[in-house]
Amino acid sequence: MKKVLILGVNGFIGHHLSKRILETTDWEVYGMDMQTERLGDLLNHPRMHFFEGDITINKEWVEYHVKKCDVILPLVAIATPSTYVKQPLRVFELDFEANLPIVRSAAKYGKHLVFPSTSEVYGMCHDEEFDPENSELICGPINKPRWIYSCAKQLMDRVIWGYGMEGLNFTLFRPFNWIGAGLDSIHTPKEGSSRVVTQFFGHIVRGENISLVDGGAQKRAFTYIDDGIDALVRIIANKDGVASGKIYNIGNPTNNHSIRELAHMMLDLAAEYPEYAESAKKVQLTETTSAAYYGGGYQDVQNRVPKITNTCEELGWAPTTTMADSMRHIFDAYRGQVAQARALMD
């Protein structure tokens, strides 16, 4: 019976992963976060042990639980592009500096560290599909602070790999645009404060225009959260040590769509729901520049497709949720929250 430590357990990945573990395994979950709004009934589960805390403050609790648990998932990170541009030091301090002691504790106590890298480490890689073992990691100039997230995450990957050379049992996983209910709050009206699907969804619910940054031509390979969690549970199980010392892209190359296509897809689907149809009719697609939307320090990636060959072969995994089904699941999940999201217009 594994003991799994999830730091950032109330986050998008954290709460979905906890739910899956508690429903489908006999593992114990030890979770820390500063909030609980996504956890709901999970807090009452006999195998869920929750502590309200902050990794930058409750360092003794974290180290004690790294020592106590078998698998360590440090999921605490800032992952919103507007923050990369406006507060780059905050991104570095949390995503790299605050996580480094946890990595060191996992090495010290001989634990399996399952660390969230990111598709962003590939940066502006020119490959048609990003290969975790061979693709070059390409970032923009220093005067584009957008790249601090990519750089901080890449440096952490290299540090973890270095610890691996000295005996750390680790797996790095790179989520490619995981989407689903609970990604960000749809009750956040501010542009750029959440990831693209949630942002667009909030605008549709409130009947606000959708801004397409630089025309929305940039593409992303979207992955439904359940598929991502499937792969993650297999990594944590680590049957016969298959995932040890590995880097896995976890994404769905077939769900590769431009941001403009995503907006049209979401508006078409909204028209099928009585809860969303009226407000969706008011939505216009407008174009803006990345400088106006995020600030001058932004730079974008035009295409981001994962190579998932090793993920599929070694973990016996494959993504199965289509883009249409992913969207429908999200629209279904928020049907009961429309009134609160609309109230943000007032």
Tab-separated table of C-alpha atoms in Angstrom:
chain	number	residue	atom	x	y	z
A	1	MET	CA	0.000	0.000	0.000
A	2	LYS	CA	1.804	3.106	-1.222
A	3	LYS	CA	1.829	6.392	0.643
A	4	VAL	CA	1.661	9.244	-1.887
A	5	LEU	CA	2.571	12.809	-0.916
A	6	ILE	CA	0.881	15.446	-3.097
A	7	LEU	CA	1.975	19.038	-2.489
A	8	GLY	CA	-0.542	21.332	-4.162
A	9	VAL	CA	-3.286	18.729	-3.670
A	10	ASN	CA	-6.061	21.301	-4.235
A	11	GLY	CA	-4.714	22.220	-7.683
A	12	PHE	CA	-6.012	21.053	-11.051
A	13	ILE	CA	-3.825	17.944	-11.306
A	14	GLY	CA	-3.687	17.415	-7.527
A	15	HIS	CA	-7.405	17.072	-6.896
A	16	HIS	CA	-8.088	14.931	-9.973
A	17	LEU	CA	-5.171	12.652	-9.086
A	18	SER	CA	-6.297	12.308	-5.452
A	19	LYS	CA	-9.811	11.403	-6.550
A	20	ARG	CA	-8.517	8.726	-8.930
A	21	ILE	CA	-6.139	7.254	-6.336
A	22	LEU	CA	-8.825	7.058	-3.651
A	23	GLU	CA	-11.366	5.537	-6.061
A	24	THR	CA	-9.191	2.961	-7.803
A	25	THR	CA	-6.288	1.969	-5.508
A	26	ASP	CA	-5.588	1.158	-1.850
A	27	TRP	CA	-2.952	3.909	-1.587
A	28	GLU	CA	-2.894	6.582	1.116
A	29	VAL	CA	-2.815	10.243	0.056
A	30	TYR	CA	-1.022	12.848	2.179
A	31	GLY	CA	-1.887	16.256	0.758
A	32	MET	CA	-0.923	19.832	1.494
A	33	ASP	CA	-2.390	23.017	0.072
A	34	MET	CA	-3.445	26.486	1.134
A	35	GLN	CA	-7.072	25.995	0.027
A	36	THR	CA	-9.581	23.143	-0.198
A	37	GLU	CA	-12.364	24.344	-2.542
A	38	ARG	CA	-11.686	21.665	-5.181
A	39	LEU	CA	-11.349	18.781	-2.717
A	40	GLY	CA	-14.943	18.606	-1.452
A	41	ASP	CA	-15.857	15.168	-0.103
A	42	LEU	CA	-12.322	13.865	-0.610
A	43	LEU	CA	-11.418	15.550	2.685
A	44	ASN	CA	-13.623	13.046	4.530
A	45	HIS	CA	-12.098	9.973	2.910
A	46	PRO	CA	-10.337	7.690	5.428
A	47	ARG	CA	-7.233	7.443	3.200
A	48	MET	CA	-6.958	11.204	2.603
A	49	HIS	CA	-4.753	13.035	5.100
A	50	PHE	CA	-4.941	16.766	4.433
A	51	PHE	CA	-2.845	19.533	5.974
A	52	GLU	CA	-3.515	23.202	5.292
A	53	GLY	CA	-0.138	24.773	4.708
A	54	ASP	CA	2.383	26.461	2.438
A	55	ILE	CA	5.543	24.753	1.135
A	56	THR	CA	7.519	27.968	1.678
A	57	ILE	CA	6.526	28.103	5.377
A	58	ASN	CA	5.727	24.597	6.631
A	59	LYS	CA	9.090	23.145	5.657
A	60	GLU	CA	9.364	20.742	8.597
A	61	TRP	CA	5.962	19.193	7.806
A	62	VAL	CA	7.059	18.747	4.192
A	63	GLU	CA	10.372	17.103	5.058
A	64	TYR	CA	8.744	14.808	7.630
A	65	HIS	CA	6.190	13.657	5.047
A	66	VAL	CA	8.791	13.202	2.306
A	67	LYS	CA	10.538	10.873	4.763
A	68	LYS	CA	7.250	9.110	5.610
A	69	CYS	CA	5.827	8.618	2.083
A	70	ASP	CA	6.909	6.435	-0.851
A	71	VAL	CA	6.132	8.686	-3.809
A	72	ILE	CA	6.530	12.480	-3.806
A	73	LEU	CA	4.629	14.774	-6.216
A	74	PRO	CA	5.515	18.468	-5.766
A	75	LEU	CA	2.754	20.060	-7.848
A	76	VAL	CA	3.006	23.595	-6.438
A	77	ALA	CA	3.810	26.015	-9.262
A	78	ILE	CA	2.690	29.175	-11.014
A	79	ALA	CA	1.581	28.213	-14.516
A	80	THR	CA	-0.248	31.245	-15.943
A	81	PRO	CA	1.460	33.166	-18.774
A	82	SER	CA	0.390	36.606	-17.551
A	83	THR	CA	2.343	35.984	-14.322
A	84	TYR	CA	5.488	34.946	-16.261
A	85	VAL	CA	5.417	38.337	-17.953
A	86	LYS	CA	4.394	40.551	-15.039
A	87	GLN	CA	6.038	38.840	-12.038
A	88	PRO	CA	8.925	36.709	-13.297
A	89	LEU	CA	10.705	36.631	-9.927
A	90	ARG	CA	7.620	35.154	-8.244
A	91	VAL	CA	7.647	32.389	-10.847
A	92	PHE	CA	11.324	31.599	-10.229
A	93	GLU	CA	10.990	31.755	-6.441
A	94	LEU	CA	8.061	29.340	-6.294
A	95	ASP	CA	8.620	27.055	-9.269
A	96	PHE	CA	12.362	26.591	-8.727
A	97	GLU	CA	13.599	27.817	-5.360
A	98	ALA	CA	10.697	26.595	-3.201
A	99	ASN	CA	10.705	23.180	-4.907
A	100	LEU	CA	14.467	22.588	-4.719
A	101	PRO	CA	14.491	21.590	-0.992
A	102	ILE	CA	11.741	19.042	-1.728
A	103	VAL	CA	13.809	17.521	-4.522
A	104	ARG	CA	16.791	17.355	-2.164
A	105	SER	CA	14.690	15.702	0.565
A	106	ALA	CA	13.468	13.061	-1.915
A	107	ALA	CA	17.097	12.329	-2.800
A	108	LYS	CA	18.141	12.282	0.872
A	109	TYR	CA	15.440	9.814	1.927
A	110	GLY	CA	15.555	7.631	-1.191
A	111	LYS	CA	12.012	8.292	-2.449
A	112	HIS	CA	10.424	8.081	-5.907
A	113	LEU	CA	10.143	11.711	-7.038
A	114	VAL	CA	7.455	12.230	-9.694
A	115	PHE	CA	8.045	15.794	-10.816
A	116	PRO	CA	5.902	17.945	-13.112
A	117	SER	CA	8.083	19.293	-15.861
A	118	THR	CA	6.170	21.118	-18.607
A	119	SER	CA	5.670	21.195	-22.359
A	120	GLU	CA	7.006	24.758	-22.051
A	121	VAL	CA	10.580	23.473	-21.592
A	122	TYR	CA	10.682	22.815	-25.353
A	123	GLY	CA	10.121	26.525	-25.888
A	124	MET	CA	10.255	27.474	-29.543
A	125	CYS	CA	11.598	24.084	-30.621
A	126	HIS	CA	11.264	23.695	-34.402
A	127	ASP	CA	10.592	19.935	-34.428
A	128	GLU	CA	7.254	18.726	-35.780
A	129	GLU	CA	6.827	16.729	-32.598
A	130	PHE	CA	8.702	17.300	-29.360
A	131	ASP	CA	10.877	14.358	-28.372
A	132	PRO	CA	11.803	14.154	-24.657
A	133	GLU	CA	15.161	12.577	-25.468
A	134	ASN	CA	16.275	14.418	-28.587
A	135	SER	CA	14.491	17.732	-29.139
A	136	GLU	CA	16.382	20.950	-28.506
A	137	LEU	CA	14.988	23.263	-25.843
A	138	ILE	CA	14.888	26.781	-27.326
A	139	CYS	CA	14.038	29.941	-25.385
A	140	GLY	CA	13.750	33.545	-26.486
A	141	PRO	CA	15.872	36.537	-25.433
A	142	ILE	CA	16.243	37.715	-21.838
A	143	ASN	CA	14.073	40.787	-22.463
A	144	LYS	CA	11.086	38.430	-22.912
A	145	PRO	CA	10.394	37.406	-19.302
A	146	ARG	CA	7.771	34.954	-20.547
A	147	TRP	CA	10.624	32.437	-20.774
A	148	ILE	CA	11.462	32.434	-17.067
A	149	TYR	CA	8.922	29.658	-16.486
A	150	SER	CA	10.389	27.495	-19.235
A	151	CYS	CA	13.940	28.169	-18.000
A	152	ALA	CA	13.153	27.554	-14.314
A	153	LYS	CA	11.431	24.289	-15.168
A	154	GLN	CA	14.232	23.230	-17.521
A	155	LEU	CA	16.852	23.957	-14.869
A	156	MET	CA	14.876	21.884	-12.352
A	157	ASP	CA	14.715	19.008	-14.849
A	158	ARG	CA	18.502	19.183	-15.207
A	159	VAL	CA	19.030	19.310	-11.434
A	160	ILE	CA	16.747	16.281	-10.947
A	161	TRP	CA	18.585	14.435	-13.719
A	162	GLY	CA	21.838	15.266	-11.914
A	163	TYR	CA	20.471	13.825	-8.667
A	164	GLY	CA	19.384	10.800	-10.696
A	165	MET	CA	23.030	10.279	-11.679
A	166	GLU	CA	23.736	10.099	-7.950
A	167	GLY	CA	20.967	7.622	-7.210
A	168	LEU	CA	17.658	9.546	-7.037
A	169	ASN	CA	14.685	7.515	-8.268
A	170	PHE	CA	12.773	10.059	-10.369
A	171	THR	CA	10.280	10.401	-13.186
A	172	LEU	CA	9.703	13.689	-15.031
A	173	PHE	CA	6.336	14.118	-16.719
A	174	ARG	CA	5.485	16.870	-19.178
A	175	PRO	CA	1.768	17.687	-19.448
A	176	PHE	CA	0.698	19.065	-22.828
A	177	ASN	CA	-2.227	21.438	-22.294
A	178	TRP	CA	-4.281	19.289	-19.944
A	179	ILE	CA	-7.877	20.507	-19.844
A	180	GLY	CA	-10.952	19.664	-17.816
A	181	ALA	CA	-13.237	20.909	-15.071
A	182	GLY	CA	-11.382	22.631	-12.240
A	183	LEU	CA	-8.496	23.888	-14.400
A	184	ASP	CA	-8.897	27.470	-13.222
A	185	SER	CA	-11.850	29.339	-11.843
A	186	ILE	CA	-14.413	30.382	-14.471
A	187	HIS	CA	-15.279	33.104	-11.956
A	188	THR	CA	-12.154	35.082	-12.833
A	189	PRO	CA	-13.072	37.845	-15.261
A	190	LYS	CA	-9.574	39.260	-15.710
A	191	GLU	CA	-7.958	38.525	-19.063
A	192	GLY	CA	-4.821	36.392	-18.937
A	193	SER	CA	-5.449	35.248	-15.362
A	194	SER	CA	-6.342	31.679	-16.324
A	195	ARG	CA	-5.563	29.123	-19.017
A	196	VAL	CA	-7.175	29.458	-22.429
A	197	VAL	CA	-10.085	27.001	-22.231
A	198	THR	CA	-11.281	28.384	-18.892
A	199	GLN	CA	-10.763	31.943	-20.099
A	200	PHE	CA	-12.895	31.395	-23.202
A	201	PHE	CA	-15.505	29.481	-21.229
A	202	GLY	CA	-15.891	32.320	-18.720
A	203	HIS	CA	-16.320	34.820	-21.567
A	204	ILE	CA	-18.979	32.631	-23.228
A	205	VAL	CA	-20.933	32.245	-19.979
A	206	ARG	CA	-20.872	36.017	-19.413
A	207	GLY	CA	-21.524	36.949	-23.057
A	208	GLU	CA	-18.182	38.778	-23.353
A	209	ASN	CA	-16.041	39.036	-26.468
A	210	ILE	CA	-13.166	36.586	-26.888
A	211	SER	CA	-9.775	38.085	-27.708
A	212	LEU	CA	-7.644	36.062	-30.099
A	213	VAL	CA	-4.029	36.891	-29.374
A	214	ASP	CA	-2.102	37.515	-32.604
A	215	GLY	CA	-5.083	36.149	-34.563
A	216	GLY	CA	-5.260	32.818	-32.700
A	217	ALA	CA	-3.202	30.942	-35.309
A	218	GLN	CA	-0.967	29.300	-32.687
A	219	LYS	CA	-1.750	25.622	-32.142
A	220	ARG	CA	-1.850	23.481	-29.007
A	221	ALA	CA	-2.320	19.741	-28.501
A	222	PHE	CA	-5.039	19.490	-25.853
A	223	THR	CA	-5.249	16.526	-23.475
A	224	TYR	CA	-8.276	15.639	-21.394
A	225	ILE	CA	-7.447	15.441	-17.687
A	226	ASP	CA	-8.668	11.831	-17.276
A	227	ASP	CA	-6.168	10.661	-19.898
A	228	GLY	CA	-3.368	12.565	-18.189
A	229	ILE	CA	-4.257	11.114	-14.792
A	230	ASP	CA	-4.297	7.590	-16.282
A	231	ALA	CA	-0.660	8.004	-17.270
A	232	LEU	CA	0.237	9.574	-13.933
A	233	VAL	CA	-1.237	6.698	-11.901
A	234	ARG	CA	0.833	4.255	-13.977
A	235	ILE	CA	3.958	6.300	-13.262
A	236	ILE	CA	3.233	6.270	-9.521
A	237	ALA	CA	2.574	2.496	-9.605
A	238	ASN	CA	5.932	2.174	-11.410
A	239	LYS	CA	5.495	-1.523	-12.139
A	240	ASP	CA	8.882	-3.265	-12.279
A	241	GLY	CA	10.543	0.186	-12.028
A	242	VAL	CA	9.585	0.949	-15.652
A	243	ALA	CA	9.192	4.713	-15.045
A	244	SER	CA	12.376	5.230	-13.024
A	245	GLY	CA	14.846	7.653	-14.591
A	246	LYS	CA	12.451	8.470	-17.440
A	247	ILE	CA	10.972	11.604	-19.023
A	248	TYR	CA	7.451	11.275	-20.380
A	249	ASN	CA	5.418	13.621	-22.537
A	250	ILE	CA	1.784	13.170	-21.552
A	251	GLY	CA	-0.343	14.598	-24.317
A	252	ASN	CA	-2.685	13.842	-27.189
A	253	PRO	CA	-1.136	14.633	-30.603
A	254	THR	CA	-4.470	14.068	-32.385
A	255	ASN	CA	-6.146	16.939	-30.487
A	256	ASN	CA	-3.924	19.584	-32.090
A	257	HIS	CA	-5.973	22.716	-32.788
A	258	SER	CA	-5.391	26.411	-33.249
A	259	ILE	CA	-6.695	28.800	-30.604
A	260	ARG	CA	-9.072	30.240	-33.207
A	261	GLU	CA	-10.449	26.740	-33.926
A	262	LEU	CA	-10.859	26.218	-30.179
A	263	ALA	CA	-12.932	29.409	-29.864
A	264	HIS	CA	-15.238	28.371	-32.738
A	265	MET	CA	-15.549	24.859	-31.323
A	266	MET	CA	-16.571	26.203	-27.915
A	267	LEU	CA	-19.092	28.689	-29.343
A	268	ASP	CA	-20.676	26.001	-31.537
A	269	LEU	CA	-20.993	23.665	-28.558
A	270	ALA	CA	-22.379	26.406	-26.292
A	271	ALA	CA	-25.243	26.901	-28.755
A	272	GLU	CA	-26.400	23.332	-27.965
A	273	TYR	CA	-26.862	24.022	-24.241
A	274	PRO	CA	-29.854	26.024	-22.973
A	275	GLU	CA	-27.699	27.303	-20.072
A	276	TYR	CA	-25.096	28.809	-22.417
A	277	ALA	CA	-26.839	29.461	-25.738
A	278	GLU	CA	-28.197	32.971	-25.098
A	279	SER	CA	-24.983	34.429	-23.726
A	280	ALA	CA	-22.921	32.700	-26.449
A	281	LYS	CA	-24.868	34.597	-29.132
A	282	LYS	CA	-23.480	37.894	-27.787
A	283	VAL	CA	-19.846	36.769	-28.084
A	284	GLN	CA	-17.743	38.229	-30.906
A	285	LEU	CA	-14.227	37.114	-31.750
A	286	THR	CA	-11.848	40.064	-31.698
A	287	GLU	CA	-8.147	40.185	-32.466
A	288	THR	CA	-5.470	41.653	-30.262
A	289	THR	CA	-1.681	41.590	-30.061
A	290	SER	CA	0.276	39.585	-27.509
A	291	ALA	CA	1.843	42.849	-26.315
A	292	ALA	CA	-1.579	44.361	-25.597
A	293	TYR	CA	-2.904	41.185	-23.971
A	294	TYR	CA	0.036	39.953	-21.909
A	295	GLY	CA	2.552	42.801	-22.054
A	296	GLY	CA	5.679	43.416	-24.100
A	297	GLY	CA	7.597	40.545	-22.495
A	298	TYR	CA	5.478	37.857	-24.162
A	299	GLN	CA	6.488	35.584	-27.008
A	300	ASP	CA	4.482	32.640	-28.299
A	301	VAL	CA	5.034	29.154	-29.631
A	302	GLN	CA	3.261	28.374	-32.893
A	303	ASN	CA	3.003	24.611	-32.555
A	304	ARG	CA	3.457	22.217	-29.645
A	305	VAL	CA	2.895	18.547	-30.458
A	306	PRO	CA	4.169	15.816	-28.114
A	307	LYS	CA	5.959	12.673	-29.195
A	308	ILE	CA	4.415	10.069	-26.884
A	309	THR	CA	5.954	6.833	-28.222
A	310	ASN	CA	7.871	5.952	-25.055
A	311	THR	CA	4.953	6.992	-22.810
A	312	CYS	CA	2.611	4.619	-24.657
A	313	GLU	CA	5.026	1.702	-24.988
A	314	GLU	CA	6.516	1.739	-21.494
A	315	LEU	CA	3.390	2.607	-19.502
A	316	GLY	CA	0.897	0.651	-21.628
A	317	TRP	CA	-1.041	3.892	-22.005
A	318	ALA	CA	-2.796	5.808	-24.767
A	319	PRO	CA	-4.918	8.975	-24.728
A	320	THR	CA	-8.471	8.127	-25.759
A	321	THR	CA	-10.591	11.281	-25.263
A	322	THR	CA	-11.347	13.261	-28.418
A	323	MET	CA	-11.414	17.052	-28.447
A	324	ALA	CA	-15.197	17.037	-28.898
A	325	ASP	CA	-15.707	14.779	-25.886
A	326	SER	CA	-13.229	16.786	-23.792
A	327	MET	CA	-15.179	19.977	-24.489
A	328	ARG	CA	-18.525	18.338	-23.771
A	329	HIS	CA	-17.264	17.050	-20.396
A	330	ILE	CA	-16.178	20.586	-19.462
A	331	PHE	CA	-19.465	22.174	-20.566
A	332	ASP	CA	-21.404	19.536	-18.619
A	333	ALA	CA	-19.333	20.060	-15.478
A	334	TYR	CA	-20.091	23.791	-15.213
A	335	ARG	CA	-23.829	23.725	-15.954
A	336	GLY	CA	-24.627	24.367	-12.299
A	337	GLN	CA	-22.269	27.347	-11.971
A	338	VAL	CA	-23.554	29.603	-14.728
A	339	ALA	CA	-25.358	32.068	-12.459
A	340	GLN	CA	-22.295	32.754	-10.281
A	341	ALA	CA	-20.043	33.224	-13.312
A	342	ARG	CA	-22.556	35.619	-14.927
A	343	ALA	CA	-22.725	37.706	-11.763
A	344	LEU	CA	-19.142	38.812	-12.428
A	345	MET	CA	-20.462	41.200	-15.080
A	346	ASP	CA	-22.138	43.386	-12.463
